[in-house]
PDB file of C-alpha atoms and ligand atoms in Angstrom:
ATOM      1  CA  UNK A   1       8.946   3.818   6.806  1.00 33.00           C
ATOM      2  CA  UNK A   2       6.578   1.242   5.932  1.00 38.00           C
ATOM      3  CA  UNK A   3       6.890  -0.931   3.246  1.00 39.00           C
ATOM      4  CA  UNK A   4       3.416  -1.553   2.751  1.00 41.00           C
ATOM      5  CA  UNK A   5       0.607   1.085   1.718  1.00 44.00           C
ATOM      6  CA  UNK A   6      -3.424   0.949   2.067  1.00 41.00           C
ATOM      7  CA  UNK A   7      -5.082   1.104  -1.511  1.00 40.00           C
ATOM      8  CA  UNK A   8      -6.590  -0.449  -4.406  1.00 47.00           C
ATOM      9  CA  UNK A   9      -4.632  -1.930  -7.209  1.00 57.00           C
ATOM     10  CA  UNK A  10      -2.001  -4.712  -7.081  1.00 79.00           C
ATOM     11  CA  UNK A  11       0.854  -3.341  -5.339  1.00 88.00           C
ATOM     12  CA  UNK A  12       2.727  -6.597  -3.949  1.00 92.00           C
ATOM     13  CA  UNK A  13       4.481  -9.622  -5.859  1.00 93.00           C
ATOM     14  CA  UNK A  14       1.802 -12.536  -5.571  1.00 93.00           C
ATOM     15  CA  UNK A  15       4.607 -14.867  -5.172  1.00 93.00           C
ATOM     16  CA  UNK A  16       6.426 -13.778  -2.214  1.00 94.00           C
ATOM     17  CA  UNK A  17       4.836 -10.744  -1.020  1.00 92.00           C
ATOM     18  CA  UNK A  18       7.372  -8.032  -1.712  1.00 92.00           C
ATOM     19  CA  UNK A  19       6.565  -4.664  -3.263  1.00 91.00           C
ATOM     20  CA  UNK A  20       6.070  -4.518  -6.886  1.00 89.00           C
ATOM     21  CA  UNK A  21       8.730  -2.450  -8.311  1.00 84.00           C
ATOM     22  CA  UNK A  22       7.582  -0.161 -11.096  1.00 82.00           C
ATOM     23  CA  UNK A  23       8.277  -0.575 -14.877  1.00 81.00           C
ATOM     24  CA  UNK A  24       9.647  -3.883 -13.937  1.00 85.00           C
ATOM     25  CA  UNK A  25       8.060  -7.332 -15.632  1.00 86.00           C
ATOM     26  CA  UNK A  26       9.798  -9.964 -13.376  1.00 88.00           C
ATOM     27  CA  UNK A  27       9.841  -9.156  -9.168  1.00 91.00           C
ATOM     28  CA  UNK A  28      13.485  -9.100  -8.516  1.00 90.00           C
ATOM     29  CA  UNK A  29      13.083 -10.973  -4.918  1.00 92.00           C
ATOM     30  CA  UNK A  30      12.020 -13.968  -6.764  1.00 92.00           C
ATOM     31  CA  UNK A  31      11.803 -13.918 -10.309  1.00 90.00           C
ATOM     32  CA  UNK A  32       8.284 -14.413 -10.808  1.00 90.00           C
ATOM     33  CA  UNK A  33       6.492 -12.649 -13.268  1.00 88.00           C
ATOM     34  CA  UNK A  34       4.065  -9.807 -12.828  1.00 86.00           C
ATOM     35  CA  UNK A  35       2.039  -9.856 -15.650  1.00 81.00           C
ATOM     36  CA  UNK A  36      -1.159 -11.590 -15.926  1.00 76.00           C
ATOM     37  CA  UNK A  37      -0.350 -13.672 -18.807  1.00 78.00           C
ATOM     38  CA  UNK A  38       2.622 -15.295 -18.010  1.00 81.00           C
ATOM     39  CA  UNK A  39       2.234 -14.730 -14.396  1.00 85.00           C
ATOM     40  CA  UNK A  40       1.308 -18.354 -14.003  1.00 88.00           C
ATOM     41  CA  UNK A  41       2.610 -20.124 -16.827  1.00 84.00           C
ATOM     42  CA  UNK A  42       0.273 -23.698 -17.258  1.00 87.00           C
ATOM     43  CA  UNK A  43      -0.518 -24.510 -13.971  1.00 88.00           C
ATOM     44  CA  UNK A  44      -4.246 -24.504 -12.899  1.00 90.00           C
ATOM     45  CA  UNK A  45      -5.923 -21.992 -10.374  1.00 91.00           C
ATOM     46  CA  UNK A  46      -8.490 -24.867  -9.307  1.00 92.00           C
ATOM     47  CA  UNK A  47      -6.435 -27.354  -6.772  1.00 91.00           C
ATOM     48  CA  UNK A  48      -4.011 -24.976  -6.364  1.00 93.00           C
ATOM     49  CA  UNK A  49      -5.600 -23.457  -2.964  1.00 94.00           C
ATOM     50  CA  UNK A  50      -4.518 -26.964  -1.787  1.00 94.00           C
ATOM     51  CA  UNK A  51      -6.443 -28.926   1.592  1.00 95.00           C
ATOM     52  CA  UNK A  52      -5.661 -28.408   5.217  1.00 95.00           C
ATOM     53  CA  UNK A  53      -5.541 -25.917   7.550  1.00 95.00           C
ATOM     54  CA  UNK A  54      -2.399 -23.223   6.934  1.00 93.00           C
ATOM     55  CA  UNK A  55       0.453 -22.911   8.629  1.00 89.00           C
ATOM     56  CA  UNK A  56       0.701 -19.597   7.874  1.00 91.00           C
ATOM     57  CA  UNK A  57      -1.920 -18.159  10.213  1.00 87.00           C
ATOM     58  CA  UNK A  58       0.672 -16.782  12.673  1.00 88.00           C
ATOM     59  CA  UNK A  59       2.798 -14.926  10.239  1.00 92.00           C
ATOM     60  CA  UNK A  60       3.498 -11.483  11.776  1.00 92.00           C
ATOM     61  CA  UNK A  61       2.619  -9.579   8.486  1.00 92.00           C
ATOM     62  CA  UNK A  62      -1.058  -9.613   9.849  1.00 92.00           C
ATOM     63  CA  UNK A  63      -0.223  -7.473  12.977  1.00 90.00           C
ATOM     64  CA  UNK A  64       1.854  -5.750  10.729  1.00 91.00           C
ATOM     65  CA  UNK A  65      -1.002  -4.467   8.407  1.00 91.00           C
ATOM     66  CA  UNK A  66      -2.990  -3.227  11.400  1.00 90.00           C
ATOM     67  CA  UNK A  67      -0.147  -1.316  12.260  1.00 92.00           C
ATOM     68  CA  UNK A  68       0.138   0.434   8.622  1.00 91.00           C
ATOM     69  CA  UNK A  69      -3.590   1.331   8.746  1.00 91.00           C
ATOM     70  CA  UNK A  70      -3.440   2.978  11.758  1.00 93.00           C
ATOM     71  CA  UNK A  71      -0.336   4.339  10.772  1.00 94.00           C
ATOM     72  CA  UNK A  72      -2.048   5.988   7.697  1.00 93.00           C
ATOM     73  CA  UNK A  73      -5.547   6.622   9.401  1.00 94.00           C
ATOM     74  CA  UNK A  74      -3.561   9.073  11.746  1.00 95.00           C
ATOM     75  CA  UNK A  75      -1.809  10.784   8.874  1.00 95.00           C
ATOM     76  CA  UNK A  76      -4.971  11.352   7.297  1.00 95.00           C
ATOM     77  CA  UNK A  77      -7.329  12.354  10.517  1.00 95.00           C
ATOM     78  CA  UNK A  78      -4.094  14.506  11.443  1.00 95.00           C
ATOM     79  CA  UNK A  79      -4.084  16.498   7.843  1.00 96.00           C
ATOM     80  CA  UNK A  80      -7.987  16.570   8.299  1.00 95.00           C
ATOM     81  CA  UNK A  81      -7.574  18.090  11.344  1.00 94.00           C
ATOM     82  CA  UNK A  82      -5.669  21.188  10.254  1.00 94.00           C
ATOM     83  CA  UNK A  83      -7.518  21.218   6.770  1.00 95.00           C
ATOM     84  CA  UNK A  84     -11.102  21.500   8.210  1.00 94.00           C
ATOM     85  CA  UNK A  85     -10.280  24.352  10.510  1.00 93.00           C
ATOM     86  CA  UNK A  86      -8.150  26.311   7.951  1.00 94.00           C
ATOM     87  CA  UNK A  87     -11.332  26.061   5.625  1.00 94.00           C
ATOM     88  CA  UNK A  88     -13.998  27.169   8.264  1.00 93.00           C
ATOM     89  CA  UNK A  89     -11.260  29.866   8.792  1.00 92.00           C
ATOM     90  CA  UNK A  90     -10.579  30.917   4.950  1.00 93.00           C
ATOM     91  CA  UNK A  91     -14.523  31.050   4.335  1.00 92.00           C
ATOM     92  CA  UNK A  92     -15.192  33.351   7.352  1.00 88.00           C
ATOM     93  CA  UNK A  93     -17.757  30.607   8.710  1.00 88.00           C
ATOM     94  CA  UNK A  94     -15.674  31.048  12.029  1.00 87.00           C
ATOM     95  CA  UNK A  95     -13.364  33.081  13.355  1.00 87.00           C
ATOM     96  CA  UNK A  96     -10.357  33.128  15.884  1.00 86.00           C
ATOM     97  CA  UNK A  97     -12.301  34.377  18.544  1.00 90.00           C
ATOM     98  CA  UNK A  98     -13.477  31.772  21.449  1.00 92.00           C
ATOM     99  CA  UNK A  99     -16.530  30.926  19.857  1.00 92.00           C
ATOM    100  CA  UNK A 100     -14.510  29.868  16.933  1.00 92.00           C
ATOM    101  CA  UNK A 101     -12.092  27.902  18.737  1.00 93.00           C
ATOM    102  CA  UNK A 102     -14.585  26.331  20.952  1.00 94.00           C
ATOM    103  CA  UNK A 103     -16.043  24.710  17.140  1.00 93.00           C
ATOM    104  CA  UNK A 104     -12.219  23.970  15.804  1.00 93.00           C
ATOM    105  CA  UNK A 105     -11.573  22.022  19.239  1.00 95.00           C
ATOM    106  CA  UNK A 106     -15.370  20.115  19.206  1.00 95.00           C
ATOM    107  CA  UNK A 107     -14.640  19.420  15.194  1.00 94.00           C
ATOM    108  CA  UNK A 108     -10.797  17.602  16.353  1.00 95.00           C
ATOM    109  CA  UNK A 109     -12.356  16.085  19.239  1.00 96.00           C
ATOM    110  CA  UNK A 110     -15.088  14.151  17.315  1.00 95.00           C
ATOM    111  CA  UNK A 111     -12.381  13.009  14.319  1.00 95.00           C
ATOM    112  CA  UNK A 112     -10.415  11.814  17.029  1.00 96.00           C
ATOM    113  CA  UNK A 113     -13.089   9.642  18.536  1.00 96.00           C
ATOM    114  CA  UNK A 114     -14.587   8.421  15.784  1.00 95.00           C
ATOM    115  CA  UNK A 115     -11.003   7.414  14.079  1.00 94.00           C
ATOM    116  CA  UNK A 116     -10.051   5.716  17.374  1.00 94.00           C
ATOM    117  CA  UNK A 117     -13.294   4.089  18.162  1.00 93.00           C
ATOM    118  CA  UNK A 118     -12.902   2.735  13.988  1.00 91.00           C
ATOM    119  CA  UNK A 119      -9.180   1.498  14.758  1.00 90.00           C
ATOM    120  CA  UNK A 120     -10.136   0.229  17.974  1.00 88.00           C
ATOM    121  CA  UNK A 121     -13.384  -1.737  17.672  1.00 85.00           C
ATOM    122  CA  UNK A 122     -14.020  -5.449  17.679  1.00 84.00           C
ATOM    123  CA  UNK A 123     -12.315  -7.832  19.860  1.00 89.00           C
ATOM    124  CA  UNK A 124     -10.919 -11.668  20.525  1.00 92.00           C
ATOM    125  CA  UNK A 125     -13.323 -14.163  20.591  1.00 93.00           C
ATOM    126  CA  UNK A 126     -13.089 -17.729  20.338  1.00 94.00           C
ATOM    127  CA  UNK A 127     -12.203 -19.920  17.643  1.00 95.00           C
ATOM    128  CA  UNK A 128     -14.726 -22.482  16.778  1.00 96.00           C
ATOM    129  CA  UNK A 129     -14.952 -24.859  14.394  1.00 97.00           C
ATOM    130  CA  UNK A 130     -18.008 -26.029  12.466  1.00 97.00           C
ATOM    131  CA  UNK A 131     -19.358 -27.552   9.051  1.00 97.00           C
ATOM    132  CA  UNK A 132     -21.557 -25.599   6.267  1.00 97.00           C
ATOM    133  CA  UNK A 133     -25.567 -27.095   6.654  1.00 97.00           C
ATOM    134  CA  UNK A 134     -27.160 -24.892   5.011  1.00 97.00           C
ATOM    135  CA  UNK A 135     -27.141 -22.154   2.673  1.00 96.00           C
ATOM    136  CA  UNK A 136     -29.878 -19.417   1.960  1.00 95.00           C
ATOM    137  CA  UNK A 137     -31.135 -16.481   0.198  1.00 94.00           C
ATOM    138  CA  UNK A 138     -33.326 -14.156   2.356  1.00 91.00           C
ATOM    139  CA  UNK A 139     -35.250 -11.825   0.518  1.00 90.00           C
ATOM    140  CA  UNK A 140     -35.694  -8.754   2.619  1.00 88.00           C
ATOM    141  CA  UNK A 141     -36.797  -4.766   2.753  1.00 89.00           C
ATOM    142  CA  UNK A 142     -35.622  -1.993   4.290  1.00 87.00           C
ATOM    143  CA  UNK A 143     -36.663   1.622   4.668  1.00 89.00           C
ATOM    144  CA  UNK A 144     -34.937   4.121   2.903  1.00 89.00           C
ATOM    145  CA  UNK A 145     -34.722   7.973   2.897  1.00 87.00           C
ATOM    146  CA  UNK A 146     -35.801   9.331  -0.624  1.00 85.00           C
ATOM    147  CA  UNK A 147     -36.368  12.756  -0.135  1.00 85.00           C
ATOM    148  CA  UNK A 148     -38.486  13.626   2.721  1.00 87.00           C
ATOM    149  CA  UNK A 149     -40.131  10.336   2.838  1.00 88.00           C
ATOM    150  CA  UNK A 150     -39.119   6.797   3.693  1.00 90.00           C
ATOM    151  CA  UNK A 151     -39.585   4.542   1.172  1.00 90.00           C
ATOM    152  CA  UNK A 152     -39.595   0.351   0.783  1.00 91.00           C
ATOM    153  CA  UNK A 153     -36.959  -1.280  -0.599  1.00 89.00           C
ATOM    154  CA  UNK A 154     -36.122  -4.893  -1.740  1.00 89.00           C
ATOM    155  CA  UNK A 155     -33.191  -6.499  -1.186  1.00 89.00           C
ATOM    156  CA  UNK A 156     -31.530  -9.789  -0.811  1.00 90.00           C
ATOM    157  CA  UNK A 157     -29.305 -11.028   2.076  1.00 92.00           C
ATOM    158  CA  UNK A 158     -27.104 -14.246   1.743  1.00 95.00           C
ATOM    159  CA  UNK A 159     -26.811 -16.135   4.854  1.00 95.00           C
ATOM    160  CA  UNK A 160     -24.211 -19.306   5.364  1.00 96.00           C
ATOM    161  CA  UNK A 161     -25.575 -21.724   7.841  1.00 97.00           C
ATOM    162  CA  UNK A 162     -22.543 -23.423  10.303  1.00 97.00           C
ATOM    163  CA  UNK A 163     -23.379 -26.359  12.645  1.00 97.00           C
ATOM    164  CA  UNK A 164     -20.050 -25.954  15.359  1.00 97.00           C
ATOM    165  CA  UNK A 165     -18.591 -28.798  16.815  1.00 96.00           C
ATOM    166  CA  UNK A 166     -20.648 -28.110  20.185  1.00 95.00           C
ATOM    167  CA  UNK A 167     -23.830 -28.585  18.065  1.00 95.00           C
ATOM    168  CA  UNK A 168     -24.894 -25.428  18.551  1.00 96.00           C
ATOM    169  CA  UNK A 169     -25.981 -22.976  15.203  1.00 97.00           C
ATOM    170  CA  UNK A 170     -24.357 -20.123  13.686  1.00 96.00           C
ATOM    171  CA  UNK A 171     -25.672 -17.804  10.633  1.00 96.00           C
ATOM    172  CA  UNK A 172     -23.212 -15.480   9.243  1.00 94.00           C
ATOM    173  CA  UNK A 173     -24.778 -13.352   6.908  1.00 93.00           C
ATOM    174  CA  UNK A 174     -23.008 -12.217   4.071  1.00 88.00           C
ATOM    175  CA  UNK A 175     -25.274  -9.012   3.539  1.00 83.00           C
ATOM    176  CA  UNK A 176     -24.711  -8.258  -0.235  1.00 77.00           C
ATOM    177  CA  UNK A 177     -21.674 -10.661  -1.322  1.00 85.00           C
ATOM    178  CA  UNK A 178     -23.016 -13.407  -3.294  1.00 90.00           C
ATOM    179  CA  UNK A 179     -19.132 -14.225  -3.976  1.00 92.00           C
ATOM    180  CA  UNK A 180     -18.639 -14.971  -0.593  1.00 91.00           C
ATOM    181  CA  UNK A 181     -22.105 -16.698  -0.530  1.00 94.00           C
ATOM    182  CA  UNK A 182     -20.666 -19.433  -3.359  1.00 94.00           C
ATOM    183  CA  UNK A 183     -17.432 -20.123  -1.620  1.00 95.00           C
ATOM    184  CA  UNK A 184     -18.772 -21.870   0.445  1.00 95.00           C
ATOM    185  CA  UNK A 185     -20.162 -25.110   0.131  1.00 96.00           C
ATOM    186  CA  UNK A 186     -22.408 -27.601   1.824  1.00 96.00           C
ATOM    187  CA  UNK A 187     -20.424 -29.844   4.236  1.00 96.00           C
ATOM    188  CA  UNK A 188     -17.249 -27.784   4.427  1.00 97.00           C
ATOM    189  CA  UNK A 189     -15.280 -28.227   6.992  1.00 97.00           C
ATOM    190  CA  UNK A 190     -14.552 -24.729   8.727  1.00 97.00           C
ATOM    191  CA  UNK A 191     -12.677 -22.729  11.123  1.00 96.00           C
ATOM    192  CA  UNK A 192     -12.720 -19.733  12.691  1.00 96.00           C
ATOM    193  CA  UNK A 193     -10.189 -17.485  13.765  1.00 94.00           C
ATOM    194  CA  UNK A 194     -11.252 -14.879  16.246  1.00 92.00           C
ATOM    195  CA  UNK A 195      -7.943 -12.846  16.792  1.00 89.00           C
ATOM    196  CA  UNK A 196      -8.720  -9.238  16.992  1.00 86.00           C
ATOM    197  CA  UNK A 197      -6.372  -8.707  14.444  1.00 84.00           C
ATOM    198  CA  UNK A 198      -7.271 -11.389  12.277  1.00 86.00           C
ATOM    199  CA  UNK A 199     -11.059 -12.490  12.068  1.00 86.00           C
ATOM    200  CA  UNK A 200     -11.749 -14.823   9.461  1.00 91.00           C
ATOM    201  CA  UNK A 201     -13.666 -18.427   8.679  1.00 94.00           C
ATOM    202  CA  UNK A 202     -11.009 -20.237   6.694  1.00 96.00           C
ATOM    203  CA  UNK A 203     -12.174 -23.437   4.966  1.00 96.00           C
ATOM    204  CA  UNK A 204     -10.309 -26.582   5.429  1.00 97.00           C
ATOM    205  CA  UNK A 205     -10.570 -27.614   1.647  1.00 96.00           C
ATOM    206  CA  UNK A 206      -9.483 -24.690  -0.339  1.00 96.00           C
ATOM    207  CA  UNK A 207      -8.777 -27.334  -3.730  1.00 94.00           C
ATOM    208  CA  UNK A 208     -12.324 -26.882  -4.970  1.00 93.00           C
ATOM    209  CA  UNK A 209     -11.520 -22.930  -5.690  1.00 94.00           C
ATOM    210  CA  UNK A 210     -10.391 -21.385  -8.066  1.00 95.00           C
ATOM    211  CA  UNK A 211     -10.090 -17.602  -5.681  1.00 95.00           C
ATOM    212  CA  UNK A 212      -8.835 -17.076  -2.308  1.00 95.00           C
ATOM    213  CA  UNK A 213     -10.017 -14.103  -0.232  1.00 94.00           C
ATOM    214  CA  UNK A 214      -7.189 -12.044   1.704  1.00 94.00           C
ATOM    215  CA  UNK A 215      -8.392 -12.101   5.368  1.00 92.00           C
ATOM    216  CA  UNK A 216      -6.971  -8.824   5.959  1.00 92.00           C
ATOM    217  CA  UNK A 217      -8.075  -6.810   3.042  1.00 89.00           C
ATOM    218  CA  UNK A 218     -10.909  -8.895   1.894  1.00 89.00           C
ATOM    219  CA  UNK A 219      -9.475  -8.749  -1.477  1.00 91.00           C
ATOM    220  CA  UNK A 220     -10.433 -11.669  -3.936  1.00 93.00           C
ATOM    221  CA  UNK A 221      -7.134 -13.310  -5.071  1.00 94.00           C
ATOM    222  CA  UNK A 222      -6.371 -15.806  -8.032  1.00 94.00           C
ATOM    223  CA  UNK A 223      -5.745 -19.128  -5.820  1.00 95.00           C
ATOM    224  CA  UNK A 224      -2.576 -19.713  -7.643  1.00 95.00           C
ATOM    225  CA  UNK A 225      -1.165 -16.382  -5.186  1.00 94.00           C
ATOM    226  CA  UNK A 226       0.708 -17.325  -1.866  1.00 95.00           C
ATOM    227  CA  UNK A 227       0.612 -13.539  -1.055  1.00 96.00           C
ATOM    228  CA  UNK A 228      -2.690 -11.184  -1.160  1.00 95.00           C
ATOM    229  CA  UNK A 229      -1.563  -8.499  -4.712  1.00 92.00           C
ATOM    230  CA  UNK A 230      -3.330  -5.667  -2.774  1.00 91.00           C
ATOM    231  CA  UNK A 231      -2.003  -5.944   0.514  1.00 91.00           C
ATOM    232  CA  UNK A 232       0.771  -8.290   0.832  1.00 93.00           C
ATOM    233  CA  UNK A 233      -0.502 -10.272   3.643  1.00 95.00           C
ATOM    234  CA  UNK A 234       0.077 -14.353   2.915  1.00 96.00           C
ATOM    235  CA  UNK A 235      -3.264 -15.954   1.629  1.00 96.00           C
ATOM    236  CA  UNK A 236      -3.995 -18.995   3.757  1.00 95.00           C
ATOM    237  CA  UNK A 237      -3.506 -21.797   1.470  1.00 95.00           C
ATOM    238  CA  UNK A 238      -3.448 -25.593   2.372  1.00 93.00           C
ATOM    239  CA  UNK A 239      -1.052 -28.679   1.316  1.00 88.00           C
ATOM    240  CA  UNK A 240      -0.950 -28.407  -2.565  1.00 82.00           C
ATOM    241  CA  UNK A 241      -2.785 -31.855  -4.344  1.00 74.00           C
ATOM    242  CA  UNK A 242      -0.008 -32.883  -6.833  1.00 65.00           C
TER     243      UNK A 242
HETATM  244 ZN1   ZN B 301       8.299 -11.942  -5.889  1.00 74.27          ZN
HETATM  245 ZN1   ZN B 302      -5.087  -8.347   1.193  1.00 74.27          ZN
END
C-alpha cells in the first residue's frame, strides 16, 4: 500500500522524508528529531535554502504523489458513489424502479467526470526562465451572490511581474497569497518547470528565505527541511552557503 497519505498535519520526517512514526521523538531512518524545539538544534533557517538550481527536480517521489492522490480520489469518489445512492434510496427520494436508476447512473456518471477531468487537467508546457521586474498590488472587485442580489466586492490581487529570457512578459498572479507575493523579490533569477506533474517557478537564490514552499502540496516549509512535513516530497533546495 502506499506509504504516503493526502492530509494536513506533518506526517513525514523533514530530514529524509520517511513517515513519522507515532509516539516516537527521534525518526528512526535517521535520527533526527521531530520536535520543533530541538528539531534544528542552532543552525539558522535564513541561508539554509542555499543558491542554485536543485538537483533534486527529477526525484521520482513527485510522480509518486500524483499517483497517491489519484489513488485516494478513487477511493473516495468510489465510496461516494455507493453512499449517495444508498441515501437517495434510504430517504425514499428514489426508488429501484427505472426512473430511479436512470438518476443513480446520471449521479455516478457526473462524479466520474468531474473526478477525472480534476485528476486529469493541466498539461506540459515549456520551461522558461526569466527574472522578477516588477511586483504589484491590484486592487480589484468582483460580483458576488448575497442573497438574491449581486453585490460589489473589494478585493486585492498580487501579481509577480517576470521578464523571460526571450524578452517577452509574464504576470503570474498570485490571487490572494501575499506569502507567495513576498517570496519573491525584485531581480530574482527564476525558473520554471512545466512538467504536468510538477508545475512550479523555483527561484535560483533560495539563501535570502527563511520558508520553502513544497511544489507538490504547496505547503510552506521551514527552509532548514530537505523533505516537504506534509507530503514527503523533497523541497528544492540549492548548494548550502557555509
Ligand atoms: Zn528522518
Ligand atoms: Zn508537500
Amino acid at each position: 500500500m502506499a506509504k504516503k497519505l493526502i492530509g494536513y498535519g506533518d506526517f513525514f520526517c523533514s530530514n529524509c522524508g520517511d513517515r513519522i512514526e507515532k509516539g516516537k521523538k527521534k525518526c528512526p531512518a535517521c535520527g533526527v528529531w521531530y520536535s520543533e524545539k530541538k528539531r534544528y538544534g542552532t543552525s539558522s533557517a535564513l541561508g539554509a535554502g542555499g543558491i542554485g538550481w536543485s538537483d533534486r527536480i527529477k526525484d521520482p517521489r513527485y510522480k509518486k504523489y500524483d499517483r497517491n492522490y489519484r489513488r485516494y480520489s478513487y477511493i473516495w469518489v468510489g465510496a461516494l458513489s455507493i453512499i449517495i445512492p444508498t441515501i437517495m434510496l434510504a430517504t425514499g427520494d428514489i426508488s429501484l424502479d427505472k426512473e430511479g436508476i436512470t438518476v443513480i447512473a446520471v449521479i455516478i456518471g457526473v462524479l466520474w467526470l468531474f473526478c477525472l477531468a480534476f485528476l486529469y487537467r493541466g498539461r506540459n508546457k515549456p520551461d522558461w526562465d526569466g527574472q522578477v521586474v516588477d511586483k504589484r498590488i491590484d486592487n480589484k472587485t468582483r460580483r458576488v451572490k448575497s442573497g438574491d442580489d449581486y453585490i460589489k466586492e473589494n478585493y486585492v490581487e498580487y501579481i509577480v511581474v517576470f521578464r523571460l529570457t526571450d524578452g517577452s512578459i509574464k504576470e503570474v498572479s498570485y490571487k490572494d497569497s501575499q506569502t507567495r507575493f513576498d517570496y519573491f523579490r525584485i531581480g530574482d533569477y527564476v525558473h520554471f518547470h512545466g512538467k504536468k506533474h510538477l508545475s512550479a517557478i523555483e527561484k535560483y537564490d533560495k539563501s535570502q528565505d527563511e520558508i520553502l514552499f513544497c511544489i507538490k502540496c504547496h505547503q510552506l516549509n521551514d527552509a532548514r527541511n530537505n523533505f516537504c512535513s506534509r507530503c514527503g516530497c523533497p523541497l528544492l533546495k540549492g548548494k548550502p552557503q557555509k
